[in-house]
Coordinates of C-alpha atoms and ligand atoms in Angstrom, one line a residue:
X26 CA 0.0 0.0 0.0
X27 CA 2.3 2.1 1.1
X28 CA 4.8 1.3 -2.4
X29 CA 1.6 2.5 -4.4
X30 CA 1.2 5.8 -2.5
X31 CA 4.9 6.6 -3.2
X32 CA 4.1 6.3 -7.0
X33 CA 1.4 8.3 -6.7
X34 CA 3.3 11.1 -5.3
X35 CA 6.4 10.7 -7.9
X36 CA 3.8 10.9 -10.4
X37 CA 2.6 14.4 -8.8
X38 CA 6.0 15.5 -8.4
X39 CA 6.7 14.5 -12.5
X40 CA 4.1 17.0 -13.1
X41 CA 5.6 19.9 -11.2
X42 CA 3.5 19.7 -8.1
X43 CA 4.0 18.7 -4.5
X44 CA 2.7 15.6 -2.6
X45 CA 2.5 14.1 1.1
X46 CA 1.4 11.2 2.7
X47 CA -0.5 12.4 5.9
X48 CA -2.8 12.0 8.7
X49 CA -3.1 8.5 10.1
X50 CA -1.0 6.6 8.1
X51 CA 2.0 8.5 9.5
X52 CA 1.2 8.3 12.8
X53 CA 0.6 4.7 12.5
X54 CA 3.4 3.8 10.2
X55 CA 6.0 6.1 12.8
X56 CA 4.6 3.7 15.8
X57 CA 4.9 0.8 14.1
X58 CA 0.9 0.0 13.7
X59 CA -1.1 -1.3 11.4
X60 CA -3.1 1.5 9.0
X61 CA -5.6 0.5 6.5
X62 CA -5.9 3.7 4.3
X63 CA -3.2 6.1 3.0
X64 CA -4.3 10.5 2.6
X65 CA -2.3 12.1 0.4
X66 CA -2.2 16.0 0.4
X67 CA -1.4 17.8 -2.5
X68 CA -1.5 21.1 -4.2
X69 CA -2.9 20.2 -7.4
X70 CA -6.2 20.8 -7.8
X71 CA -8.8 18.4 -8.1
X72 CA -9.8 18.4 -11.9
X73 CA -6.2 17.8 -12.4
X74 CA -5.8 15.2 -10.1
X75 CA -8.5 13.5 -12.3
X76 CA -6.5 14.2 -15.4
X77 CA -3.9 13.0 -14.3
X78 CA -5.5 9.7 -12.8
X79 CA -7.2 7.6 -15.2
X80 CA -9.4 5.7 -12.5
X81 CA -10.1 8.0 -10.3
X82 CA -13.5 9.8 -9.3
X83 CA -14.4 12.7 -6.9
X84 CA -14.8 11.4 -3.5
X85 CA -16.3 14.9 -2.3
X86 CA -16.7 17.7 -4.4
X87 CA -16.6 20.4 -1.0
X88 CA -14.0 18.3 0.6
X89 CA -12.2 18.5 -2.9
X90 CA -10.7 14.6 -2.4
X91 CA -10.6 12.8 -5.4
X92 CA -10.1 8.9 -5.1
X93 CA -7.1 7.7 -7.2
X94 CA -6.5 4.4 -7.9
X95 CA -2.5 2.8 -8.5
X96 CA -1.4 -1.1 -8.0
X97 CA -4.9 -1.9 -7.0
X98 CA -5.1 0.5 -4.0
X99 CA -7.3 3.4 -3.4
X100 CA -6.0 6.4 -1.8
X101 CA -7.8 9.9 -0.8
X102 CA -6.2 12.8 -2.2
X103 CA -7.0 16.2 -1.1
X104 CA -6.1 19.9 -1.9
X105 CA -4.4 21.9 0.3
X106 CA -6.8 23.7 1.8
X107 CA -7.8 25.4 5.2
X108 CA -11.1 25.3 7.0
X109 CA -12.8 28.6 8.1
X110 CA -16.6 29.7 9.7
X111 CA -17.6 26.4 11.1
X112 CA -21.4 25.8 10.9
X113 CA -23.1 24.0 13.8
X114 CA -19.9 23.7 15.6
X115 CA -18.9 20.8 12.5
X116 CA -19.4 21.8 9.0
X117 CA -16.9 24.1 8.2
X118 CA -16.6 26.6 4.6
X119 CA -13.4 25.4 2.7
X120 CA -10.4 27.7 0.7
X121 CA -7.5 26.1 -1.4
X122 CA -4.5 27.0 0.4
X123 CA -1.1 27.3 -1.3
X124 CA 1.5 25.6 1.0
X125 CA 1.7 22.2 3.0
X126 CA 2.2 24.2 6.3
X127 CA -1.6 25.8 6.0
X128 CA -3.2 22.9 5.0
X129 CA -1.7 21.0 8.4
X130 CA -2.3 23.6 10.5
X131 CA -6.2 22.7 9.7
X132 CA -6.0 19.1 11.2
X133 CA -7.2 18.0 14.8
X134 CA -4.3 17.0 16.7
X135 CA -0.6 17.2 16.5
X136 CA 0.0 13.2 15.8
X137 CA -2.2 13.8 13.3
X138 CA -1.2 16.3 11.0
X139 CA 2.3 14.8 10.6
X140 CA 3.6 14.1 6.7
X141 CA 6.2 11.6 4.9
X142 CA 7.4 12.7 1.4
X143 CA 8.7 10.7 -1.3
X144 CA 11.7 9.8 0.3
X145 CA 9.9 8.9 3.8
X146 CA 11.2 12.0 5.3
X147 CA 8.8 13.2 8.3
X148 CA 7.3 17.0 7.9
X149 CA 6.3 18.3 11.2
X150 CA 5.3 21.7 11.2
X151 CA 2.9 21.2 14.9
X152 CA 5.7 18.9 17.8
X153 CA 3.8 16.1 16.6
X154 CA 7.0 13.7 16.6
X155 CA 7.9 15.1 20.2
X156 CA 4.2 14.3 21.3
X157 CA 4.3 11.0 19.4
X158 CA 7.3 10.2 21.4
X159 CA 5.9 11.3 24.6
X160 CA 2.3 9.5 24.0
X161 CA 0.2 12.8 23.9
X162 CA -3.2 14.4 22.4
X163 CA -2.7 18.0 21.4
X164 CA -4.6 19.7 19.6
X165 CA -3.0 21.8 16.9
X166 CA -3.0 25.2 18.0
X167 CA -5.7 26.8 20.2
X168 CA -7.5 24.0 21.9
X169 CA -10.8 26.0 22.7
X170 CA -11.1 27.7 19.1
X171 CA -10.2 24.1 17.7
X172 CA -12.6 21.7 19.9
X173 CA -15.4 24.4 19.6
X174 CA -15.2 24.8 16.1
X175 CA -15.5 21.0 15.4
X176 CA -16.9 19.6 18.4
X177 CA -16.4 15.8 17.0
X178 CA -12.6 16.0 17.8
X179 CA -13.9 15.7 21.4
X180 CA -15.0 12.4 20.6
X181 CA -11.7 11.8 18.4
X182 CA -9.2 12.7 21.2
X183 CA -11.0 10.0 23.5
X184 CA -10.7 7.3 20.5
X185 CA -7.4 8.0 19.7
X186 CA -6.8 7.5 23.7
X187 CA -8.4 4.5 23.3
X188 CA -6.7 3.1 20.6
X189 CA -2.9 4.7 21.9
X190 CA -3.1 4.4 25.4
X191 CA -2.0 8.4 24.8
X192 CA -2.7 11.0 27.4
X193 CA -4.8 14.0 26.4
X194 CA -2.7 17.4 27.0
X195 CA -4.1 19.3 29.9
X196 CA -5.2 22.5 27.8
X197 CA -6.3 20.0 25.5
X198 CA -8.3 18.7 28.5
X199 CA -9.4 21.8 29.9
X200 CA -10.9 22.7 26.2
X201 CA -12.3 19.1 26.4
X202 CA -14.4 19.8 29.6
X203 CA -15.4 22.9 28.7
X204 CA -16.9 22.2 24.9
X205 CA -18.5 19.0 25.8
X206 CA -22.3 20.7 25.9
X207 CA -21.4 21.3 21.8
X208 CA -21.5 17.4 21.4
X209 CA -25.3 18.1 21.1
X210 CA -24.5 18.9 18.1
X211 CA -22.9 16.4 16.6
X212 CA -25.4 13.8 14.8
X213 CA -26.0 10.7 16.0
X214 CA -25.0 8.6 13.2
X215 CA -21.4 10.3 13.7
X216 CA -22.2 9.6 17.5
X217 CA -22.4 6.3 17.4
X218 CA -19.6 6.1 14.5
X219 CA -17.1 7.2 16.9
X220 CA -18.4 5.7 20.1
X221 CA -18.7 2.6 18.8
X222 CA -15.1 2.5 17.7
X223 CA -14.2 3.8 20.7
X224 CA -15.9 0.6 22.7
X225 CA -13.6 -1.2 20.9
X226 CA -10.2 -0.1 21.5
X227 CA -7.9 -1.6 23.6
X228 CA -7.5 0.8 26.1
X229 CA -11.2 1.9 26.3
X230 CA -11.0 1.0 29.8
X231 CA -8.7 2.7 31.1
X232 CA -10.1 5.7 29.1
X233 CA -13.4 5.4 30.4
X234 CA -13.3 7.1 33.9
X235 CA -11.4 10.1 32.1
X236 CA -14.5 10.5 29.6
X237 CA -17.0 10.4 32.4
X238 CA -14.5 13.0 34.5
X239 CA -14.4 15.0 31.6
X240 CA -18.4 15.4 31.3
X241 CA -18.1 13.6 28.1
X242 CA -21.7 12.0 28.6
X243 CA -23.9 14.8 30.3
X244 CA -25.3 15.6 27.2
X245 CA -26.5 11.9 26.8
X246 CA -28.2 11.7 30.5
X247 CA -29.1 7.8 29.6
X248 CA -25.5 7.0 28.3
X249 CA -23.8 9.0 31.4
X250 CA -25.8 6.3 33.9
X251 CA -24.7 3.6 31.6
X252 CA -21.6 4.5 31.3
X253 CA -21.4 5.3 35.5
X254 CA -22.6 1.5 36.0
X255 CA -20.1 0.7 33.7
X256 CA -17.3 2.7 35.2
X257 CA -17.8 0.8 38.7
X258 CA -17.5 -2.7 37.5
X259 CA -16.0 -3.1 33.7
X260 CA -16.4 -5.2 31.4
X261 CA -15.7 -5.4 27.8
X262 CA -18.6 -4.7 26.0
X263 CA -19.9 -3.6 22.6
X264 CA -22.1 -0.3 22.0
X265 CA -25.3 -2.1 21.4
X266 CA -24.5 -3.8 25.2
X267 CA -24.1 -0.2 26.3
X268 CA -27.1 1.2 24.8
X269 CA -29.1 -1.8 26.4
X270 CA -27.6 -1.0 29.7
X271 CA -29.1 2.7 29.1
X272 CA -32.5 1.3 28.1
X273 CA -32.6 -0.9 30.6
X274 CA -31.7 1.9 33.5
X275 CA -34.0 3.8 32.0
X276 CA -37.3 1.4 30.8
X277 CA -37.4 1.9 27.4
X278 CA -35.2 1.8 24.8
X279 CA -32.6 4.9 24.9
X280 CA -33.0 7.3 21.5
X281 CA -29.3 8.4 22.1
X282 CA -27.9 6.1 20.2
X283 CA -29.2 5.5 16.4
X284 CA -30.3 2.0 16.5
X285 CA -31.5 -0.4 13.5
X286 CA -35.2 -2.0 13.7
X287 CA -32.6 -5.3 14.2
X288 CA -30.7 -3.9 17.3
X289 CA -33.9 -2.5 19.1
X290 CA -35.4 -6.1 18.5
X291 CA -32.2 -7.2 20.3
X292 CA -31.9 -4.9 23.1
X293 CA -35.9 -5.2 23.7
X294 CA -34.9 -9.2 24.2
X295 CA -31.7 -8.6 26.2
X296 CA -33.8 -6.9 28.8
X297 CA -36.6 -9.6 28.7
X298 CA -34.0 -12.0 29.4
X299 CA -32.2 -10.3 32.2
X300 CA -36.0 -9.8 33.7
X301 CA -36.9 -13.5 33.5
X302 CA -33.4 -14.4 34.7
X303 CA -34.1 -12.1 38.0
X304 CA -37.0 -13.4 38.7
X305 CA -36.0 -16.7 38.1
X306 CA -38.8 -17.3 36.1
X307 CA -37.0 -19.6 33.4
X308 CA -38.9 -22.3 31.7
X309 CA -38.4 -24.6 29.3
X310 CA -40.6 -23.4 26.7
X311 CA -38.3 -19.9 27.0
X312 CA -35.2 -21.9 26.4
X313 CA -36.4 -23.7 23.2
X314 CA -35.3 -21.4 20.5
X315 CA -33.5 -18.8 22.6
X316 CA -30.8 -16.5 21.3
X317 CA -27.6 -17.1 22.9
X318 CA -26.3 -14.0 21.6
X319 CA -29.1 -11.9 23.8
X320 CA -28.4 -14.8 26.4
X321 CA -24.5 -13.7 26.4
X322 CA -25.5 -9.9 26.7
X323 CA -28.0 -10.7 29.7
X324 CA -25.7 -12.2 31.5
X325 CA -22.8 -10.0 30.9
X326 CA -24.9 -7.1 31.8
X327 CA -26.1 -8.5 34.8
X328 CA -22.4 -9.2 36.3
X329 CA -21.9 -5.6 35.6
X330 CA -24.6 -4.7 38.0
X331 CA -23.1 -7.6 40.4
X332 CA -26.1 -9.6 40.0
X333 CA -25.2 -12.6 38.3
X334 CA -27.8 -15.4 39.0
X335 CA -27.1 -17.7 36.6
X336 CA -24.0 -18.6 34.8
X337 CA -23.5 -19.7 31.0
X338 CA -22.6 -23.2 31.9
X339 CA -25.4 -23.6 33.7
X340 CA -28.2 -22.3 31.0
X341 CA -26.3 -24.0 28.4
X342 CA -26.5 -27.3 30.1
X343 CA -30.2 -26.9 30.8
X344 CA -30.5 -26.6 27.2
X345 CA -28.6 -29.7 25.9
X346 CA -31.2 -31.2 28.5
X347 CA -34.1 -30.4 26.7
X348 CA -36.4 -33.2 24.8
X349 CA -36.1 -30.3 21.6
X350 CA -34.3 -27.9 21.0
X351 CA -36.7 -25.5 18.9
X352 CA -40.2 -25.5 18.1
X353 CA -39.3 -26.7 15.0
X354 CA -38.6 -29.9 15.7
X355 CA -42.3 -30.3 17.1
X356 CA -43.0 -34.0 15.5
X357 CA -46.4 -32.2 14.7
X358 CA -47.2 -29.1 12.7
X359 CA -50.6 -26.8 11.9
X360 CA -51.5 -28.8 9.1
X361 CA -51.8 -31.9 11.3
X362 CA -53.6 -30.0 14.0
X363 CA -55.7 -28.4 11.3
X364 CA -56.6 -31.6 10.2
X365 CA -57.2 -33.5 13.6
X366 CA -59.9 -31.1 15.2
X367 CA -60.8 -30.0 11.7
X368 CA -60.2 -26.3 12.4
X369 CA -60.5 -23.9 9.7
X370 CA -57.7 -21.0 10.4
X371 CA -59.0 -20.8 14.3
X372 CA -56.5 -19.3 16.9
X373 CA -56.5 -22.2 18.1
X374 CA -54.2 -23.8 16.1
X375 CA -51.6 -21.8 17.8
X376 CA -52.8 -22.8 21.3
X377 CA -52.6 -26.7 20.2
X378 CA -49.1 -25.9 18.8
X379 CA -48.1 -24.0 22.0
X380 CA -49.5 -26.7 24.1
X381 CA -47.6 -29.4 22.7
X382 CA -44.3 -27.5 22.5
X383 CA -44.9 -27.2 26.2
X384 CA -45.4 -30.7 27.0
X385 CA -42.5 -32.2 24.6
X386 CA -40.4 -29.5 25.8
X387 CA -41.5 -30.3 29.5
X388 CA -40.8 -34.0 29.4
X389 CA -44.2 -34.8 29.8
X390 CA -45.0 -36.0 26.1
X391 CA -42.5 -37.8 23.8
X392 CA -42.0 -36.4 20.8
X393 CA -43.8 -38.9 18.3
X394 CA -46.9 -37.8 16.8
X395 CA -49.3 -40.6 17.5
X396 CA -47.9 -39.4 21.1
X397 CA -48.7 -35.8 20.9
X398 CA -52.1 -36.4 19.1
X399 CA -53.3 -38.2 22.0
X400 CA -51.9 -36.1 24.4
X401 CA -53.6 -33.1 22.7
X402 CA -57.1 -35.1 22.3
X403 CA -57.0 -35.6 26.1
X404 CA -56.7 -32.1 26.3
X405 CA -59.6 -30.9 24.1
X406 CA -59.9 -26.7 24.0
X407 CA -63.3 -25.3 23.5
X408 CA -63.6 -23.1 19.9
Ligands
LIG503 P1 -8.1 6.4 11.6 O1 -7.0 5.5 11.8 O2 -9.2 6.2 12.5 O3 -8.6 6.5 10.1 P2 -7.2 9.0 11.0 O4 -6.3 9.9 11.8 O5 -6.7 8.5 9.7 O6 -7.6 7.8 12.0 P3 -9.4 10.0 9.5 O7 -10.8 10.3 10.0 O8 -9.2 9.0 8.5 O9 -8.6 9.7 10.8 O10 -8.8 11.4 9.0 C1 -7.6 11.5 8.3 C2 -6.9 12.8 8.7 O11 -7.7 14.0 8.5 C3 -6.6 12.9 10.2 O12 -5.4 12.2 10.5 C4 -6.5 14.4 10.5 O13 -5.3 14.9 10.0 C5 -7.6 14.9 9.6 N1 -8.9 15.0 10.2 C6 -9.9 14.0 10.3 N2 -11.0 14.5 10.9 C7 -10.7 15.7 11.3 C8 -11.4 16.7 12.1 N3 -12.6 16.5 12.5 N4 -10.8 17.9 12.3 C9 -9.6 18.1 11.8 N5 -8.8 17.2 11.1 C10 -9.4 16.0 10.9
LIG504 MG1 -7.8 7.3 8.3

């Protein structure tokens, strides 16, 4: 990857213009990490870029980053350019600039805005080596005009602390704390984009106590108790687990997170489960055709709250016990109970259904059909 982005700046160099590697890849590729996409800043505009590209295609018009393809790779190239009268604290009005040292001097944090050229020389116009050395978030330049004009890079100091195991600078901090009612303006599908990569970084743990310090989550009063419960007794969890602990603190589903119809089936279930498991209310007819993913968030979340009732073992052994694992495997279906008590399409198909899921499921019937015919003849339910 890194081979083809060094062609791709030769090539912009051939034509007279100049070229970096920046951003991420950098930072990554300076602390010996994996990185998965390559920026390149130039000062070619972006018409140009495509001229000089044959596969490429404008990634974002505003943004001006084109998409250019070499050896099979894609990589994001964007115009020098600085970013000026932020709108709703995110969306900011964009210039071509002329040198490298403007166009950095727009980008979040000193580890971030470093640059290689073609020869893998480092560019630092902000200390980011000296603060990649010494494992530190800084903003570039003022922290409060820089977190206030974009308040995402709130959310991107605590990822990158998550991912780095980096301390956050203490003006950088102070900014932090003193921005974080902005977040409400940050939309929730970004939200959850960098919340939920946040959950899973490595050190997210250790990171967690500093967000909550930091007032990261008083905008998001059902998150901040989740994320308090969480504090007190960790465990690793995803952000859909987190956003059930929320609903389930607060008795309905949380609308601070943007949730699929999917998840806010699952988190619905979750919270059914941990109810049935607390009141010990578990059956067998609830353990045919459970989900053991919702089982696996129940009981996660309830050892967070210190109330683990029942362990994995013991709910997966109670379901190797059963006669059937699903309703499926009922040795009798609606047609046959249809047919039997020659029901046109009565509810009470169901009920017959339901019944004899119960009674296989219990033990009490074997699972034949000749068996569960009788057993359901015996037990006749008025129309
Ligand atoms: P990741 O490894 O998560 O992709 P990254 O640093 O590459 O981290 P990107 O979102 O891919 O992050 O952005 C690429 C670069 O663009 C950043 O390194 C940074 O220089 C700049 N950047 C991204 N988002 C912002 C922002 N909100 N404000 C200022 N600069 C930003
Ligand atoms: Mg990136």
């Amino acid at each position: 990857m890194l081979e083809g982005a060094l062609k791709v700046i030769k090539k912009f160099e051939d034509e007279k213009y100049e070229a970096y590697i920046v951003g991420g890849f950098v930072r990554d590729y300076l602390l010996d990490m994996p990185a998965y996409d390559i920026d390149i800043t130039t000062n070619c505009l972006p018409d140009e870029v495509e001229r000089l590209f044959p596969n490429s295609f404008v990634q974002s018009a505003k943004y001006r980053t084109v998409t250019v393809e070499m050896d099979g790779y894609h990589y994001e190239v964007t115009t020098y350019r600085s970013d000026k009268k932020f709108k709703d604290h995110r969306h900011p009005e964009t210039k071509v600039t002329k040198t490298l040292k403007q166009d950095v001097k727009r980008r979040d944090f000193t580890i971030n805005s470093l640059c290689l050229d073609s020869d893998l020389n480092v560019i630092d116009y902000t200390g980011g080596l000296i603060d990649l050395r010494d494992k530190i978030i800084r903003t570039v330049g003022n922290p409060m005009k820089r977190l206030s004009e974009d308040a995402l890079r709130v959310f991107r100091a605590f990822r990158f602390a998550s991912r780095l195991d980096f301390t956050i600078e203490n003006n950088t901090m102070n900014a932090i704390k003193l921005n974080t009612p902005l977040l409400k303006f940050i939309s929730k599908e970004r939200v959850r984009t960098e919340l939920s990569k946040t959950f899973d970084e490595p050190y997210f743990k250790k990171v967690l106590p500093i967000m909550l310090d930091a007032g990261l989550f008083k905008v998001y009063p059902d998150m901040h108790e989740a994320a308090k419960v969480l504090n007190r007794n960790y465990y690793d969890i995803d952000l859909i687990e987190f956003a059930t602990i929320a609903s389930y603190i607060k008795g309905e589903v949380t609308e601070e997170v943007l949730l699929s119809r999917k998840e806010i089936k699952q988190i619905t279930q979750t919270i059914e489960y941990i109810k049935i498991f607390e009141n010990r209310s578990l059956s067998k007819r609830f353990l045919l055709d459970v989900s053991m993913e919702c089982i696996d968030s129940a009981l996660k979340i309830m050892k967070i709250f210190n109330n683990e009732i029942y362990t994995k073992e013991e709910i997966q052994a109670m379901i190797d016990e059963l006669p059937i694992q699903s309703a499926k495997d009922l040795d009798i279906n609606g047609f046959d109970i249809k047919k039997l008590f020659k029901l046109d399409d009565s509810p009470l198909i169901k009920k017959y259904l339901d019944m004899a899921t119960d009674a296989v499921a219990g033990g009490y019937c074997p699972n034949k059909k000749a068996k569960i015919t009788k057993f359901l003849k015996g037990n006749k339910l008025d129309e």
